[in-house]
Short mmCIF file of C-alpha atoms in Angstrom, two decimals:
data_model
loop_
_atom_site.label_atom_id
_atom_site.label_comp_id
_atom_site.label_asym_id
_atom_site.label_seq_id
_atom_site.Cartn_x
_atom_site.Cartn_y
_atom_site.Cartn_z
CA MET P 1 -14.21 -43.95 16.38
CA ALA P 2 -11.71 -42.57 13.88
CA SER P 3 -8.06 -43.11 14.63
CA ILE P 4 -5.59 -40.27 14.97
CA GLY P 5 -4.14 -41.22 11.60
CA GLN P 6 -7.55 -40.93 9.91
CA ILE P 7 -8.20 -37.58 11.56
CA ILE P 8 -4.85 -36.26 10.33
CA PHE P 9 -5.49 -37.69 6.84
CA TRP P 10 -8.92 -36.10 6.44
CA SER P 11 -7.70 -32.86 7.97
CA MET P 12 -5.00 -32.71 5.33
CA ILE P 13 -7.54 -33.43 2.58
CA VAL P 14 -9.78 -30.60 3.80
CA LEU P 15 -6.79 -28.26 4.04
CA ILE P 16 -5.68 -29.12 0.50
CA VAL P 17 -9.20 -28.53 -0.85
CA VAL P 18 -9.42 -25.17 0.92
CA ILE P 19 -6.00 -24.09 -0.35
CA ALA P 20 -6.82 -25.26 -3.89
CA GLY P 21 -10.06 -23.29 -3.80
CA LEU P 22 -8.20 -20.22 -2.56
CA ILE P 23 -5.62 -20.55 -5.34
CA ILE P 24 -8.35 -20.88 -7.98
CA PHE P 25 -10.11 -17.82 -6.58
CA ILE P 26 -6.91 -15.75 -6.60
CA LEU P 27 -6.05 -16.86 -10.14
CA ALA P 28 -9.55 -16.08 -11.36
CA LEU P 29 -9.45 -12.67 -9.73
CA ALA P 30 -6.01 -11.89 -11.10
CA PHE P 31 -6.69 -12.94 -14.66
CA SER P 32 -10.16 -11.44 -14.73
CA ARG P 33 -8.53 -8.11 -13.97
CA ALA P 34 -5.49 -8.60 -16.16
CA GLN P 35 -7.09 -10.10 -19.26
CA PRO P 36 -9.12 -7.07 -20.42
CA SER P 37 -6.10 -4.83 -19.92
CA THR P 38 -4.49 -5.06 -23.33
CA VAL P 39 -2.60 -1.86 -22.56
CA GLY P 40 1.06 -1.66 -21.58
CA SER P 41 4.13 0.56 -21.65
CA PRO P 42 7.63 -0.24 -22.94
CA ASN P 43 9.06 2.21 -20.40
CA PRO P 44 6.93 2.83 -17.28
CA TYR P 45 9.58 5.09 -15.69
CA PRO P 46 10.84 7.55 -18.34
CA VAL P 47 13.14 10.46 -17.54
CA GLY P 48 12.32 13.75 -19.23
CA ASN P 49 15.01 16.35 -19.95
CA ILE P 50 13.95 19.85 -18.86
CA ASN P 51 12.89 22.04 -21.82
CA ASP P 52 13.08 19.07 -24.19
CA ALA P 53 10.31 16.76 -25.38
CA VAL P 54 9.65 13.33 -23.90
CA VAL P 55 7.52 10.41 -25.09
CA LEU P 56 5.40 8.52 -22.56
CA GLY P 57 5.03 5.12 -24.16
CA CYS P 58 1.64 3.41 -24.28
CA LYS P 59 0.72 0.42 -26.45
CA PHE P 60 -2.51 -1.51 -26.93
CA ASN P 61 -3.68 -4.53 -28.90
CA PRO P 62 -4.91 -3.15 -32.26
CA LEU P 63 -6.68 -6.35 -33.36
CA ASN P 64 -10.02 -7.94 -32.60
CA THR P 65 -10.28 -11.68 -32.02
CA ASN P 66 -11.07 -12.13 -35.72
CA GLY P 67 -7.75 -10.56 -36.66
CA LYS P 68 -9.26 -7.36 -37.99
CA GLY P 69 -8.33 -3.91 -36.75
CA VAL P 70 -10.18 -2.51 -33.77
CA THR P 71 -12.66 0.32 -34.06
CA GLN P 72 -14.11 2.93 -31.70
CA ILE P 73 -10.69 3.79 -30.26
CA ALA P 74 -10.75 6.23 -27.35
CA ILE P 75 -7.55 7.27 -25.55
CA THR P 76 -7.31 9.33 -22.38
CA TRP P 77 -4.16 10.54 -20.66
CA GLU P 78 -4.51 11.73 -17.07
CA LYS P 79 -2.09 12.91 -14.39
CA GLU P 80 -2.51 12.19 -10.70
CA GLY P 81 -3.70 15.26 -8.81
CA LEU P 82 -4.47 17.21 -12.00
CA THR P 83 -7.80 18.86 -12.75
CA GLY P 84 -8.86 17.99 -16.27
CA VAL P 85 -7.06 15.62 -18.61
CA VAL P 86 -3.62 15.78 -20.13
CA TYR P 87 -5.00 14.71 -23.50
CA LYS P 88 -8.11 12.98 -24.80
CA TYR P 89 -8.68 11.33 -28.17
CA ALA P 90 -12.09 10.14 -29.38
CA ASN P 91 -13.97 9.91 -32.67
CA ALA P 92 -10.60 10.03 -34.47
CA VAL P 93 -9.72 13.55 -33.22
CA GLY P 94 -8.29 15.23 -30.13
CA GLN P 95 -10.80 16.52 -27.61
CA GLN P 96 -9.71 19.77 -25.94
CA GLN P 97 -12.86 20.57 -23.98
CA THR P 98 -11.59 19.02 -20.74
CA GLN P 99 -7.85 19.45 -21.29
CA ASN P 100 -5.87 21.07 -18.50
CA PRO P 101 -4.50 24.48 -19.63
CA ASP P 102 -0.92 23.50 -18.70
CA PHE P 103 -0.93 20.87 -21.44
CA ILE P 104 -2.60 22.76 -24.28
CA ASN P 105 -0.21 22.87 -27.27
CA ARG P 106 2.29 20.76 -25.31
CA ALA P 107 0.66 17.33 -25.38
CA GLN P 108 -0.31 15.28 -28.41
CA LEU P 109 -0.59 11.73 -29.70
CA PHE P 110 0.80 10.27 -32.93
CA PRO P 111 -2.36 10.04 -35.11
CA ASP P 112 -0.72 8.10 -37.94
CA VAL P 113 0.15 5.12 -35.73
CA ILE P 114 -2.84 4.93 -33.38
CA SER P 115 -4.42 2.26 -35.59
CA ASN P 116 -1.24 0.22 -35.10
CA GLY P 117 -1.74 0.16 -31.33
CA ASN P 118 0.36 3.19 -30.42
CA ALA P 119 -1.27 5.47 -27.84
CA SER P 120 1.98 7.15 -26.76
CA LEU P 121 1.95 10.75 -25.60
CA LEU P 122 4.41 13.37 -26.82
CA LEU P 123 4.99 16.02 -24.15
CA ARG P 124 6.92 19.11 -25.25
CA SER P 125 8.97 21.55 -23.17
CA VAL P 126 9.16 19.35 -20.09
CA GLN P 127 9.20 21.19 -16.75
CA VAL P 128 9.87 20.04 -13.19
CA LYS P 129 6.16 20.39 -12.38
CA ASP P 130 5.37 17.76 -15.05
CA GLU P 131 6.91 15.06 -12.88
CA GLY P 132 4.37 12.60 -11.51
CA LEU P 133 2.13 9.62 -12.18
CA TYR P 134 0.33 9.50 -15.53
CA LYS P 135 -2.35 7.05 -16.61
CA CYS P 136 -2.98 5.97 -20.20
CA SER P 137 -6.49 4.54 -20.66
CA VAL P 138 -7.56 2.93 -23.92
CA SER P 139 -11.03 1.75 -24.88
CA ALA P 140 -11.71 0.00 -28.18
CA SER P 141 -13.93 -2.64 -29.75
CA ASN P 142 -11.77 -5.43 -28.27
CA GLY P 143 -11.97 -4.21 -24.67
CA GLN P 144 -10.33 -1.64 -22.48
CA GLY P 145 -7.35 -1.26 -20.21
CA GLU P 146 -4.96 1.17 -18.63
CA VAL P 147 -1.34 1.50 -17.61
CA ASN P 148 0.50 3.85 -15.26
CA ILE P 149 3.64 5.72 -16.31
CA HIS P 150 5.74 7.57 -13.73
CA LEU P 151 7.47 10.51 -15.40
CA ARG P 152 10.64 11.65 -13.68
CA VAL P 153 12.22 14.97 -14.63
CA ALA P 154 15.90 15.88 -14.77
CA ALA P 155 18.30 18.07 -16.71
CA TYR P 156 21.33 16.46 -18.33
CA SER P 157 23.84 17.28 -21.05
CA SER P 158 27.04 15.90 -22.51
CA PRO P 159 30.26 17.53 -21.32
CA THR P 160 32.62 19.31 -23.69
CA PHE P 161 36.34 18.67 -23.25
CA THR P 162 39.24 21.09 -23.64
CA THR P 163 42.91 21.05 -22.61
CA PRO P 164 43.86 24.47 -21.20
CA ASN P 165 47.22 24.73 -19.41
CA LYS P 166 47.92 20.99 -19.61
CA THR P 167 44.69 20.09 -17.83
CA LEU P 168 41.75 18.10 -19.13
CA LYS P 169 38.66 20.18 -18.52
CA ALA P 170 35.06 18.96 -18.79
CA VAL P 171 32.13 21.38 -18.80
CA ALA P 172 28.50 20.21 -18.75
CA GLN P 173 26.05 23.09 -18.91
CA ARG P 174 22.76 21.56 -17.74
CA TRP P 175 22.27 19.20 -14.80
CA TYR P 176 19.43 18.77 -12.30
CA PRO P 177 19.36 17.55 -9.58
CA ARG P 178 22.95 18.44 -8.69
CA PRO P 179 25.21 15.58 -9.80
CA SER P 180 28.47 14.09 -8.62
CA VAL P 181 31.57 13.74 -10.83
CA THR P 182 34.17 10.97 -10.93
CA TRP P 183 37.21 10.36 -13.14
CA THR P 184 38.95 7.04 -13.77
CA ASN P 185 41.80 5.93 -15.99
CA SER P 186 41.84 2.97 -18.37
CA GLU P 187 42.60 0.62 -15.47
CA GLY P 188 39.60 1.83 -13.49
CA THR P 189 41.65 3.72 -10.91
CA ASP P 190 39.98 6.82 -9.44
CA LEU P 191 41.67 10.10 -10.30
CA ASN P 192 41.58 13.34 -8.31
CA ALA P 193 39.96 16.31 -10.03
CA SER P 194 38.85 19.81 -9.13
CA THR P 195 35.08 20.16 -9.60
CA SER P 196 32.79 23.17 -9.21
CA PHE P 197 29.07 23.77 -9.60
CA ILE P 198 27.21 26.94 -10.58
CA SER P 199 23.41 27.05 -10.24
CA ASN P 200 21.10 29.38 -12.12
CA PRO P 201 17.86 30.77 -10.58
CA ALA P 202 15.92 27.75 -11.86
CA GLY P 203 18.25 25.37 -10.03
CA ILE P 204 19.94 24.07 -13.18
CA VAL P 205 23.61 23.35 -12.46
CA GLU P 206 26.62 23.96 -14.69
CA VAL P 207 29.36 21.44 -13.92
CA THR P 208 33.07 22.15 -14.43
CA SER P 209 35.66 19.52 -13.61
CA ALA P 210 39.41 19.76 -14.30
CA LEU P 211 41.88 16.89 -14.24
CA THR P 212 45.58 17.71 -13.89
CA ASN P 213 47.35 14.46 -13.09
CA PHE P 214 46.80 12.06 -15.98
CA ASN P 215 48.73 10.22 -18.65
CA VAL P 216 48.47 11.66 -22.13
CA SER P 217 47.00 9.14 -24.63
CA ASP P 218 45.34 7.22 -21.79
CA VAL P 219 41.60 6.60 -22.12
CA LEU P 220 40.01 8.63 -19.34
CA THR P 221 36.43 8.22 -18.17
CA CYS P 222 34.42 11.12 -16.77
CA THR P 223 31.13 10.14 -15.15
CA ILE P 224 28.58 12.80 -14.23
CA GLY P 225 25.42 11.55 -12.58
CA ASN P 226 22.60 11.90 -10.11
CA SER P 227 19.85 9.56 -8.92
CA LEU P 228 18.04 9.69 -12.28
CA VAL P 229 20.64 9.77 -15.03
CA LYS P 230 24.36 9.68 -15.58
CA SER P 231 26.59 10.53 -18.53
CA VAL P 232 29.63 8.37 -19.16
CA SER P 233 32.28 10.03 -21.32
CA GLN P 234 35.51 8.51 -22.55
CA ALA P 235 38.14 11.05 -23.53
CA THR P 236 41.62 10.73 -24.97
CA VAL P 237 44.01 13.66 -25.32
CA THR P 238 45.67 13.79 -28.75
CA ASP P 239 47.99 16.22 -30.52
CA SER P 240 44.99 17.82 -32.23
CA GLY P 241 42.77 18.10 -29.16
CA VAL P 242 40.46 15.68 -27.35
CA ARG P 243 38.75 12.68 -28.86
CA ASP P 244 35.65 11.83 -26.82
CA SER P 245 32.35 9.97 -26.84
CA THR P 246 29.43 10.06 -24.39
CA TYR P 247 26.43 7.91 -23.61
CA PHE P 248 23.66 8.23 -21.02
CA VAL P 249 22.38 5.66 -18.52
CA PHE P 250 18.96 6.15 -16.95
CA SER P 251 18.01 4.72 -13.58
CA SER P 252 15.23 2.19 -13.32
CA ALA P 253 12.72 2.37 -10.46
CA ASP P 254 12.88 -0.69 -8.19
CA GLN P 255 9.81 0.01 -6.07
CA ARG P 256 7.06 -1.04 -8.47
CA PRO P 257 3.61 -2.16 -7.37
CA LEU P 258 2.95 -5.85 -7.75
CA ASP P 259 0.89 -6.86 -10.75
CA PRO P 260 -1.77 -9.57 -10.20
CA LYS P 261 0.35 -12.40 -11.60
CA SER P 262 3.27 -11.49 -9.34
CA ALA P 263 0.92 -11.35 -6.37
CA VAL P 264 -0.30 -14.86 -7.19
CA SER P 265 3.30 -16.10 -7.36
CA TYR P 266 4.06 -14.69 -3.92
CA VAL P 267 0.91 -16.25 -2.46
CA LEU P 268 1.79 -19.64 -3.92
CA LEU P 269 5.32 -19.45 -2.54
CA TRP P 270 3.99 -18.46 0.87
CA MET P 271 1.60 -21.41 0.88
CA TYR P 272 4.37 -23.76 -0.19
CA TRP P 273 6.61 -22.79 2.69
CA THR P 274 3.89 -22.61 5.35
CA VAL P 275 1.82 -25.70 4.61
#
């Protein structure tokens, strides 16, 4: 009769074998799905500016295993919930037969760089209705793959600064969704300002913010922002007017679906802590 120690020992061996088999299965499943997908995006969560153009980035491996360029490239852009395609490329030309009417003359690829692995989509005159989940699918002689890009839509513009009646006034003509405005001095202290918003029928907001209590020659920071984008402007009042500079910061989406490799990592960690 086996002792308790032997029973525990062989039970542990069986458990280790089962877990190892499960890990191998998960790894095989993950990499079998991930390997053929040679398609990716440098920016899966772009923010488009209303009425401007935006590029939805999509890259693929342009080389076969022998180092030569791929052939038989077919690229399809689709949008979740849309009838027809956003854009389709095959046989070295765009295919408009199944293109959704909303994207005719607004969507195109960059033909000169497709052979270099660039399947990015240029979308002109971005509208709020363009927001959503897009899929870039690429098929070529070295395999096929796809990547999702979530386009978010906003309106944003740099403010202009003037100094009427000893105030520092910032006016930004195009913002959507409605933003908030903050002012700080060079030490990072919040400053009180009078801010107003005027919306047009399309919901685009004009922002006006006036600062009265500030030190001349101090570097003042005006931040206008919403959940998608913010403009950060540094302004200094001089004898000749206002010297200013502005840059934009775009939000990154935190809630991203797990890719297969990340899923494997979580499973391995779970097993480590529970076994």
